[in-house]
């Protein structure tokens, strides 16, 4: 008599390995989706924080706000007397924040709406509000990220 596996034992073993393979595949796919979502969120958060801090720091030390109309731009007078303009600009699908026409956000992200980005509740205060999302059309769900940014900046100098 020879020792061997029966057909039923072989089928059960193959079934167990198949179920384990499917479970591992789903876990791996979920992990990859999670890492893509985290990478997209980190990109959007970093770009938004840079733009917000850059605008806030320069506005905080400006002499005065000279123009705050329309919601898509604000102009301030620097300590040196130069005009400093922050605006929300669009070029086709590319919608971005700019400082005197120099980009504050890269083409990797875009502003969802330029209306109402800059408001001035009083002459010495500028409110900056925008929503930033990862750029690109037809991004898979795990590649999408959108974050809202909001701050008020009071001018310190007279």
mmCIF file with all atom_site columns, C-alpha atoms in Angstrom:
data_model
loop_
_atom_site.group_PDB
_atom_site.id
_atom_site.type_symbol
_atom_site.label_atom_id
_atom_site.label_alt_id
_atom_site.label_comp_id
_atom_site.label_asym_id
_atom_site.label_entity_id
_atom_site.label_seq_id
_atom_site.pdbx_PDB_ins_code
_atom_site.Cartn_x
_atom_site.Cartn_y
_atom_site.Cartn_z
_atom_site.occupancy
_atom_site.B_iso_or_equiv
_atom_site.pdbx_formal_charge
_atom_site.auth_seq_id
_atom_site.auth_comp_id
_atom_site.auth_asym_id
_atom_site.auth_atom_id
_atom_site.pdbx_PDB_model_num
ATOM 1   C CA . UNK A 1 1   ? 0.000   0.000   0.000   1.00 0.00 ? 1   UNK A CA 1
ATOM 2   C CA . UNK A 1 2   ? 1.363   3.412   -1.065  1.00 0.00 ? 2   UNK A CA 1
ATOM 3   C CA . UNK A 1 3   ? 0.926   6.565   0.996   1.00 0.00 ? 3   UNK A CA 1
ATOM 4   C CA . UNK A 1 4   ? -0.617  9.467   -0.996  1.00 0.00 ? 4   UNK A CA 1
ATOM 5   C CA . UNK A 1 5   ? -3.164  12.268  -0.811  1.00 0.00 ? 5   UNK A CA 1
ATOM 6   C CA . UNK A 1 6   ? -6.724  11.631  -1.880  1.00 0.00 ? 6   UNK A CA 1
ATOM 7   C CA . UNK A 1 7   ? -8.416  13.743  -4.529  1.00 0.00 ? 7   UNK A CA 1
ATOM 8   C CA . UNK A 1 8   ? -10.613 15.423  -1.900  1.00 0.00 ? 8   UNK A CA 1
ATOM 9   C CA . UNK A 1 9   ? -7.595  16.418  0.195   1.00 0.00 ? 9   UNK A CA 1
ATOM 10  C CA . UNK A 1 10  ? -5.903  17.972  -2.837  1.00 0.00 ? 10  UNK A CA 1
ATOM 11  C CA . UNK A 1 11  ? -9.066  19.921  -3.793  1.00 0.00 ? 11  UNK A CA 1
ATOM 12  C CA . UNK A 1 12  ? -9.494  21.201  -0.215  1.00 0.00 ? 12  UNK A CA 1
ATOM 13  C CA . UNK A 1 13  ? -5.833  22.328  -0.111  1.00 0.00 ? 13  UNK A CA 1
ATOM 14  C CA . UNK A 1 14  ? -6.170  24.147  -3.454  1.00 0.00 ? 14  UNK A CA 1
ATOM 15  C CA . UNK A 1 15  ? -9.383  25.822  -2.197  1.00 0.00 ? 15  UNK A CA 1
ATOM 16  C CA . UNK A 1 16  ? -7.698  26.991  0.990   1.00 0.00 ? 16  UNK A CA 1
ATOM 17  C CA . UNK A 1 17  ? -4.766  28.434  -0.983  1.00 0.00 ? 17  UNK A CA 1
ATOM 18  C CA . UNK A 1 18  ? -7.177  30.155  -3.396  1.00 0.00 ? 18  UNK A CA 1
ATOM 19  C CA . UNK A 1 19  ? -9.120  31.789  -0.557  1.00 0.00 ? 19  UNK A CA 1
ATOM 20  C CA . UNK A 1 20  ? -5.882  32.940  1.117   1.00 0.00 ? 20  UNK A CA 1
ATOM 21  C CA . UNK A 1 21  ? -4.623  34.346  -2.196  1.00 0.00 ? 21  UNK A CA 1
ATOM 22  C CA . UNK A 1 22  ? -7.821  36.365  -2.708  1.00 0.00 ? 22  UNK A CA 1
ATOM 23  C CA . UNK A 1 23  ? -7.679  37.726  0.845   1.00 0.00 ? 23  UNK A CA 1
ATOM 24  C CA . UNK A 1 24  ? -4.028  38.743  0.468   1.00 0.00 ? 24  UNK A CA 1
ATOM 25  C CA . UNK A 1 25  ? -4.745  40.389  -2.903  1.00 0.00 ? 25  UNK A CA 1
ATOM 26  C CA . UNK A 1 26  ? -7.560  42.452  -1.394  1.00 0.00 ? 26  UNK A CA 1
ATOM 27  C CA . UNK A 1 27  ? -5.386  43.503  1.539   1.00 0.00 ? 27  UNK A CA 1
ATOM 28  C CA . UNK A 1 28  ? -2.564  44.538  -0.777  1.00 0.00 ? 28  UNK A CA 1
ATOM 29  C CA . UNK A 1 29  ? -4.914  46.474  -3.058  1.00 0.00 ? 29  UNK A CA 1
ATOM 30  C CA . UNK A 1 30  ? -6.444  48.266  -0.064  1.00 0.00 ? 30  UNK A CA 1
ATOM 31  C CA . UNK A 1 31  ? -3.029  49.190  1.246   1.00 0.00 ? 31  UNK A CA 1
ATOM 32  C CA . UNK A 1 32  ? -1.953  50.582  -2.130  1.00 0.00 ? 32  UNK A CA 1
ATOM 33  C CA . UNK A 1 33  ? -5.174  52.601  -2.421  1.00 0.00 ? 33  UNK A CA 1
ATOM 34  C CA . UNK A 1 34  ? -4.632  53.986  1.066   1.00 0.00 ? 34  UNK A CA 1
ATOM 35  C CA . UNK A 1 35  ? -1.072  55.023  0.292   1.00 0.00 ? 35  UNK A CA 1
ATOM 36  C CA . UNK A 1 36  ? -2.175  56.759  -2.933  1.00 0.00 ? 36  UNK A CA 1
ATOM 37  C CA . UNK A 1 37  ? -4.869  58.666  -1.023  1.00 0.00 ? 37  UNK A CA 1
ATOM 38  C CA . UNK A 1 38  ? -2.358  59.662  1.662   1.00 0.00 ? 38  UNK A CA 1
ATOM 39  C CA . UNK A 1 39  ? 0.131   60.851  -0.967  1.00 0.00 ? 39  UNK A CA 1
ATOM 40  C CA . UNK A 1 40  ? -2.549  62.956  -2.690  1.00 0.00 ? 40  UNK A CA 1
ATOM 41  C CA . UNK A 1 41  ? -3.636  64.481  0.623   1.00 0.00 ? 41  UNK A CA 1
ATOM 42  C CA . UNK A 1 42  ? -0.047  65.274  1.618   1.00 0.00 ? 42  UNK A CA 1
ATOM 43  C CA . UNK A 1 43  ? 0.558   66.982  -1.746  1.00 0.00 ? 43  UNK A CA 1
ATOM 44  C CA . UNK A 1 44  ? -2.576  69.143  -1.504  1.00 0.00 ? 44  UNK A CA 1
ATOM 45  C CA . UNK A 1 45  ? -2.018  70.000  2.166   1.00 0.00 ? 45  UNK A CA 1
ATOM 46  C CA . UNK A 1 46  ? 1.619   70.959  1.551   1.00 0.00 ? 46  UNK A CA 1
ATOM 47  C CA . UNK A 1 47  ? 0.898   73.172  -1.439  1.00 0.00 ? 47  UNK A CA 1
ATOM 48  C CA . UNK A 1 48  ? -2.035  74.857  0.291   1.00 0.00 ? 48  UNK A CA 1
ATOM 49  C CA . UNK A 1 49  ? -0.081  75.487  3.478   1.00 0.00 ? 49  UNK A CA 1
ATOM 50  C CA . UNK A 1 50  ? 2.823   76.979  1.514   1.00 0.00 ? 50  UNK A CA 1
ATOM 51  C CA . UNK A 1 51  ? 0.539   79.322  -0.431  1.00 0.00 ? 51  UNK A CA 1
ATOM 52  C CA . UNK A 1 52  ? -1.416  80.337  2.672   1.00 0.00 ? 52  UNK A CA 1
ATOM 53  C CA . UNK A 1 53  ? 1.681   80.990  4.790   1.00 0.00 ? 53  UNK A CA 1
ATOM 54  C CA . UNK A 1 54  ? 3.383   82.893  1.997   1.00 0.00 ? 54  UNK A CA 1
ATOM 55  C CA . UNK A 1 55  ? 0.398   85.204  1.489   1.00 0.00 ? 55  UNK A CA 1
ATOM 56  C CA . UNK A 1 56  ? -0.262  85.628  5.218   1.00 0.00 ? 56  UNK A CA 1
ATOM 57  C CA . UNK A 1 57  ? 3.352   86.492  6.047   1.00 0.00 ? 57  UNK A CA 1
ATOM 58  C CA . UNK A 1 58  ? 3.602   89.139  3.348   1.00 0.00 ? 58  UNK A CA 1
ATOM 59  C CA . UNK A 1 59  ? 0.204   90.660  4.085   1.00 0.00 ? 59  UNK A CA 1
ATOM 60  C CA . UNK A 1 60  ? 0.849   90.712  7.833   1.00 0.00 ? 60  UNK A CA 1
ATOM 61  C CA . UNK A 1 61  ? 3.759   93.141  7.367   1.00 0.00 ? 61  UNK A CA 1
ATOM 62  C CA . UNK A 1 62  ? 2.205   95.277  4.622   1.00 0.00 ? 62  UNK A CA 1
ATOM 63  C CA . UNK A 1 63  ? 1.508   98.969  5.264   1.00 0.00 ? 63  UNK A CA 1
ATOM 64  C CA . UNK A 1 64  ? -2.037  98.942  3.937   1.00 0.00 ? 64  UNK A CA 1
ATOM 65  C CA . UNK A 1 65  ? -4.526  97.176  1.691   1.00 0.00 ? 65  UNK A CA 1
ATOM 66  C CA . UNK A 1 66  ? -5.085  99.321  -1.383  1.00 0.00 ? 66  UNK A CA 1
ATOM 67  C CA . UNK A 1 67  ? -7.540  97.137  -3.294  1.00 0.00 ? 67  UNK A CA 1
ATOM 68  C CA . UNK A 1 68  ? -9.779  94.299  -2.206  1.00 0.00 ? 68  UNK A CA 1
ATOM 69  C CA . UNK A 1 69  ? -12.556 93.968  -4.757  1.00 0.00 ? 69  UNK A CA 1
ATOM 70  C CA . UNK A 1 70  ? -14.103 91.129  -6.691  1.00 0.00 ? 70  UNK A CA 1
ATOM 71  C CA . UNK A 1 71  ? -12.906 88.441  -4.332  1.00 0.00 ? 71  UNK A CA 1
ATOM 72  C CA . UNK A 1 72  ? -10.294 87.046  -6.710  1.00 0.00 ? 72  UNK A CA 1
ATOM 73  C CA . UNK A 1 73  ? -7.459  89.453  -5.878  1.00 0.00 ? 73  UNK A CA 1
ATOM 74  C CA . UNK A 1 74  ? -6.099  91.723  -3.180  1.00 0.00 ? 74  UNK A CA 1
ATOM 75  C CA . UNK A 1 75  ? -3.439  94.439  -3.483  1.00 0.00 ? 75  UNK A CA 1
ATOM 76  C CA . UNK A 1 76  ? -1.388  95.763  -0.580  1.00 0.00 ? 76  UNK A CA 1
ATOM 77  C CA . UNK A 1 77  ? 1.357   98.353  -0.192  1.00 0.00 ? 77  UNK A CA 1
ATOM 78  C CA . UNK A 1 78  ? 4.621   96.901  1.171   1.00 0.00 ? 78  UNK A CA 1
ATOM 79  C CA . UNK A 1 79  ? 6.921   98.651  3.648   1.00 0.00 ? 79  UNK A CA 1
ATOM 80  C CA . UNK A 1 80  ? 9.124   99.640  0.704   1.00 0.00 ? 80  UNK A CA 1
ATOM 81  C CA . UNK A 1 81  ? 6.137   101.252 -1.031  1.00 0.00 ? 81  UNK A CA 1
ATOM 82  C CA . UNK A 1 82  ? 5.753   98.644  -3.776  1.00 0.00 ? 82  UNK A CA 1
ATOM 83  C CA . UNK A 1 83  ? 2.416   97.132  -4.739  1.00 0.00 ? 83  UNK A CA 1
ATOM 84  C CA . UNK A 1 84  ? 1.953   93.489  -3.788  1.00 0.00 ? 84  UNK A CA 1
ATOM 85  C CA . UNK A 1 85  ? -0.927  91.676  -5.506  1.00 0.00 ? 85  UNK A CA 1
ATOM 86  C CA . UNK A 1 86  ? -2.230  88.229  -4.708  1.00 0.00 ? 86  UNK A CA 1
ATOM 87  C CA . UNK A 1 87  ? -4.735  86.768  -7.135  1.00 0.00 ? 87  UNK A CA 1
ATOM 88  C CA . UNK A 1 88  ? -6.523  83.639  -8.189  1.00 0.00 ? 88  UNK A CA 1
ATOM 89  C CA . UNK A 1 89  ? -5.839  83.100  -11.895 1.00 0.00 ? 89  UNK A CA 1
ATOM 90  C CA . UNK A 1 90  ? -7.023  80.564  -14.426 1.00 0.00 ? 90  UNK A CA 1
ATOM 91  C CA . UNK A 1 91  ? -5.542  79.327  -17.653 1.00 0.00 ? 91  UNK A CA 1
ATOM 92  C CA . UNK A 1 92  ? -7.889  76.749  -19.146 1.00 0.00 ? 92  UNK A CA 1
ATOM 93  C CA . UNK A 1 93  ? -8.178  73.877  -16.645 1.00 0.00 ? 93  UNK A CA 1
ATOM 94  C CA . UNK A 1 94  ? -5.295  75.272  -14.579 1.00 0.00 ? 94  UNK A CA 1
ATOM 95  C CA . UNK A 1 95  ? -6.574  77.459  -11.703 1.00 0.00 ? 95  UNK A CA 1
ATOM 96  C CA . UNK A 1 96  ? -3.899  78.697  -9.314  1.00 0.00 ? 96  UNK A CA 1
ATOM 97  C CA . UNK A 1 97  ? -2.846  81.306  -6.760  1.00 0.00 ? 97  UNK A CA 1
ATOM 98  C CA . UNK A 1 98  ? -0.254  83.888  -7.761  1.00 0.00 ? 98  UNK A CA 1
ATOM 99  C CA . UNK A 1 99  ? 1.773   86.632  -6.134  1.00 0.00 ? 99  UNK A CA 1
ATOM 100 C CA . UNK A 1 100 ? 2.460   89.470  -8.602  1.00 0.00 ? 100 UNK A CA 1
ATOM 101 C CA . UNK A 1 101 ? 1.934   86.810  -11.336 1.00 0.00 ? 101 UNK A CA 1
ATOM 102 C CA . UNK A 1 102 ? 4.456   84.347  -9.810  1.00 0.00 ? 102 UNK A CA 1
ATOM 103 C CA . UNK A 1 103 ? 2.755   81.034  -9.029  1.00 0.00 ? 103 UNK A CA 1
ATOM 104 C CA . UNK A 1 104 ? 2.225   80.056  -5.413  1.00 0.00 ? 104 UNK A CA 1
ATOM 105 C CA . UNK A 1 105 ? 0.706   76.673  -6.310  1.00 0.00 ? 105 UNK A CA 1
ATOM 106 C CA . UNK A 1 106 ? 2.035   74.225  -8.886  1.00 0.00 ? 106 UNK A CA 1
ATOM 107 C CA . UNK A 1 107 ? 0.163   72.551  -11.722 1.00 0.00 ? 107 UNK A CA 1
ATOM 108 C CA . UNK A 1 108 ? -0.235  69.467  -9.482  1.00 0.00 ? 108 UNK A CA 1
ATOM 109 C CA . UNK A 1 109 ? -3.125  71.157  -7.652  1.00 0.00 ? 109 UNK A CA 1
ATOM 110 C CA . UNK A 1 110 ? -5.895  73.565  -8.563  1.00 0.00 ? 110 UNK A CA 1
ATOM 111 C CA . UNK A 1 111 ? -8.245  75.986  -6.832  1.00 0.00 ? 111 UNK A CA 1
ATOM 112 C CA . UNK A 1 112 ? -11.850 74.830  -7.124  1.00 0.00 ? 112 UNK A CA 1
ATOM 113 C CA . UNK A 1 113 ? -13.370 78.328  -7.268  1.00 0.00 ? 113 UNK A CA 1
ATOM 114 C CA . UNK A 1 114 ? -11.716 81.754  -7.604  1.00 0.00 ? 114 UNK A CA 1
ATOM 115 C CA . UNK A 1 115 ? -14.763 83.705  -6.410  1.00 0.00 ? 115 UNK A CA 1
ATOM 116 C CA . UNK A 1 116 ? -14.420 84.972  -2.863  1.00 0.00 ? 116 UNK A CA 1
ATOM 117 C CA . UNK A 1 117 ? -10.835 83.877  -2.211  1.00 0.00 ? 117 UNK A CA 1
ATOM 118 C CA . UNK A 1 118 ? -9.931  87.309  -0.816  1.00 0.00 ? 118 UNK A CA 1
ATOM 119 C CA . UNK A 1 119 ? -12.288 89.436  1.259   1.00 0.00 ? 119 UNK A CA 1
ATOM 120 C CA . UNK A 1 120 ? -11.590 92.400  3.501   1.00 0.00 ? 120 UNK A CA 1
ATOM 121 C CA . UNK A 1 121 ? -13.912 92.635  6.522   1.00 0.00 ? 121 UNK A CA 1
ATOM 122 C CA . UNK A 1 122 ? -12.182 95.897  7.490   1.00 0.00 ? 122 UNK A CA 1
ATOM 123 C CA . UNK A 1 123 ? -9.313  98.014  6.049   1.00 0.00 ? 123 UNK A CA 1
ATOM 124 C CA . UNK A 1 124 ? -6.658  96.334  8.245   1.00 0.00 ? 124 UNK A CA 1
ATOM 125 C CA . UNK A 1 125 ? -7.862  92.733  7.818   1.00 0.00 ? 125 UNK A CA 1
ATOM 126 C CA . UNK A 1 126 ? -7.749  90.283  4.878   1.00 0.00 ? 126 UNK A CA 1
ATOM 127 C CA . UNK A 1 127 ? -9.605  86.974  4.904   1.00 0.00 ? 127 UNK A CA 1
ATOM 128 C CA . UNK A 1 128 ? -8.188  84.258  2.629   1.00 0.00 ? 128 UNK A CA 1
ATOM 129 C CA . UNK A 1 129 ? -10.450 81.299  1.872   1.00 0.00 ? 129 UNK A CA 1
ATOM 130 C CA . UNK A 1 130 ? -9.896  78.692  -0.813  1.00 0.00 ? 130 UNK A CA 1
ATOM 131 C CA . UNK A 1 131 ? -10.406 75.029  -1.555  1.00 0.00 ? 131 UNK A CA 1
ATOM 132 C CA . UNK A 1 132 ? -7.534  73.170  -3.160  1.00 0.00 ? 132 UNK A CA 1
ATOM 133 C CA . UNK A 1 133 ? -7.720  69.809  -4.900  1.00 0.00 ? 133 UNK A CA 1
ATOM 134 C CA . UNK A 1 134 ? -5.352  67.505  -6.724  1.00 0.00 ? 134 UNK A CA 1
ATOM 135 C CA . UNK A 1 135 ? -5.282  68.427  -10.398 1.00 0.00 ? 135 UNK A CA 1
ATOM 136 C CA . UNK A 1 136 ? -6.174  66.014  -13.139 1.00 0.00 ? 136 UNK A CA 1
ATOM 137 C CA . UNK A 1 137 ? -9.347  64.824  -14.729 1.00 0.00 ? 137 UNK A CA 1
ATOM 138 C CA . UNK A 1 138 ? -10.675 61.301  -14.315 1.00 0.00 ? 138 UNK A CA 1
ATOM 139 C CA . UNK A 1 139 ? -8.532  60.587  -11.265 1.00 0.00 ? 139 UNK A CA 1
ATOM 140 C CA . UNK A 1 140 ? -9.448  57.361  -9.473  1.00 0.00 ? 140 UNK A CA 1
ATOM 141 C CA . UNK A 1 141 ? -11.087 57.837  -6.090  1.00 0.00 ? 141 UNK A CA 1
ATOM 142 C CA . UNK A 1 142 ? -7.903  56.966  -4.208  1.00 0.00 ? 142 UNK A CA 1
ATOM 143 C CA . UNK A 1 143 ? -5.947  59.618  -6.154  1.00 0.00 ? 143 UNK A CA 1
ATOM 144 C CA . UNK A 1 144 ? -8.325  62.455  -5.292  1.00 0.00 ? 144 UNK A CA 1
ATOM 145 C CA . UNK A 1 145 ? -7.879  64.882  -2.423  1.00 0.00 ? 145 UNK A CA 1
ATOM 146 C CA . UNK A 1 146 ? -9.526  68.196  -1.580  1.00 0.00 ? 146 UNK A CA 1
ATOM 147 C CA . UNK A 1 147 ? -8.794  70.432  1.403   1.00 0.00 ? 147 UNK A CA 1
ATOM 148 C CA . UNK A 1 148 ? -10.297 73.771  2.500   1.00 0.00 ? 148 UNK A CA 1
ATOM 149 C CA . UNK A 1 149 ? -8.023  76.553  3.741   1.00 0.00 ? 149 UNK A CA 1
ATOM 150 C CA . UNK A 1 150 ? -9.213  79.604  5.669   1.00 0.00 ? 150 UNK A CA 1
ATOM 151 C CA . UNK A 1 151 ? -7.449  82.330  7.640   1.00 0.00 ? 151 UNK A CA 1
ATOM 152 C CA . UNK A 1 152 ? -7.715  85.972  8.572   1.00 0.00 ? 152 UNK A CA 1
ATOM 153 C CA . UNK A 1 153 ? -4.630  88.172  8.464   1.00 0.00 ? 153 UNK A CA 1
ATOM 154 C CA . UNK A 1 154 ? -4.416  91.418  10.382  1.00 0.00 ? 154 UNK A CA 1
ATOM 155 C CA . UNK A 1 155 ? -1.957  94.040  9.145   1.00 0.00 ? 155 UNK A CA 1
ATOM 156 C CA . UNK A 1 156 ? 0.544   94.837  11.897  1.00 0.00 ? 156 UNK A CA 1
ATOM 157 C CA . UNK A 1 157 ? 2.137   97.989  10.489  1.00 0.00 ? 157 UNK A CA 1
ATOM 158 C CA . UNK A 1 158 ? 0.644   101.416 9.960   1.00 0.00 ? 158 UNK A CA 1
#
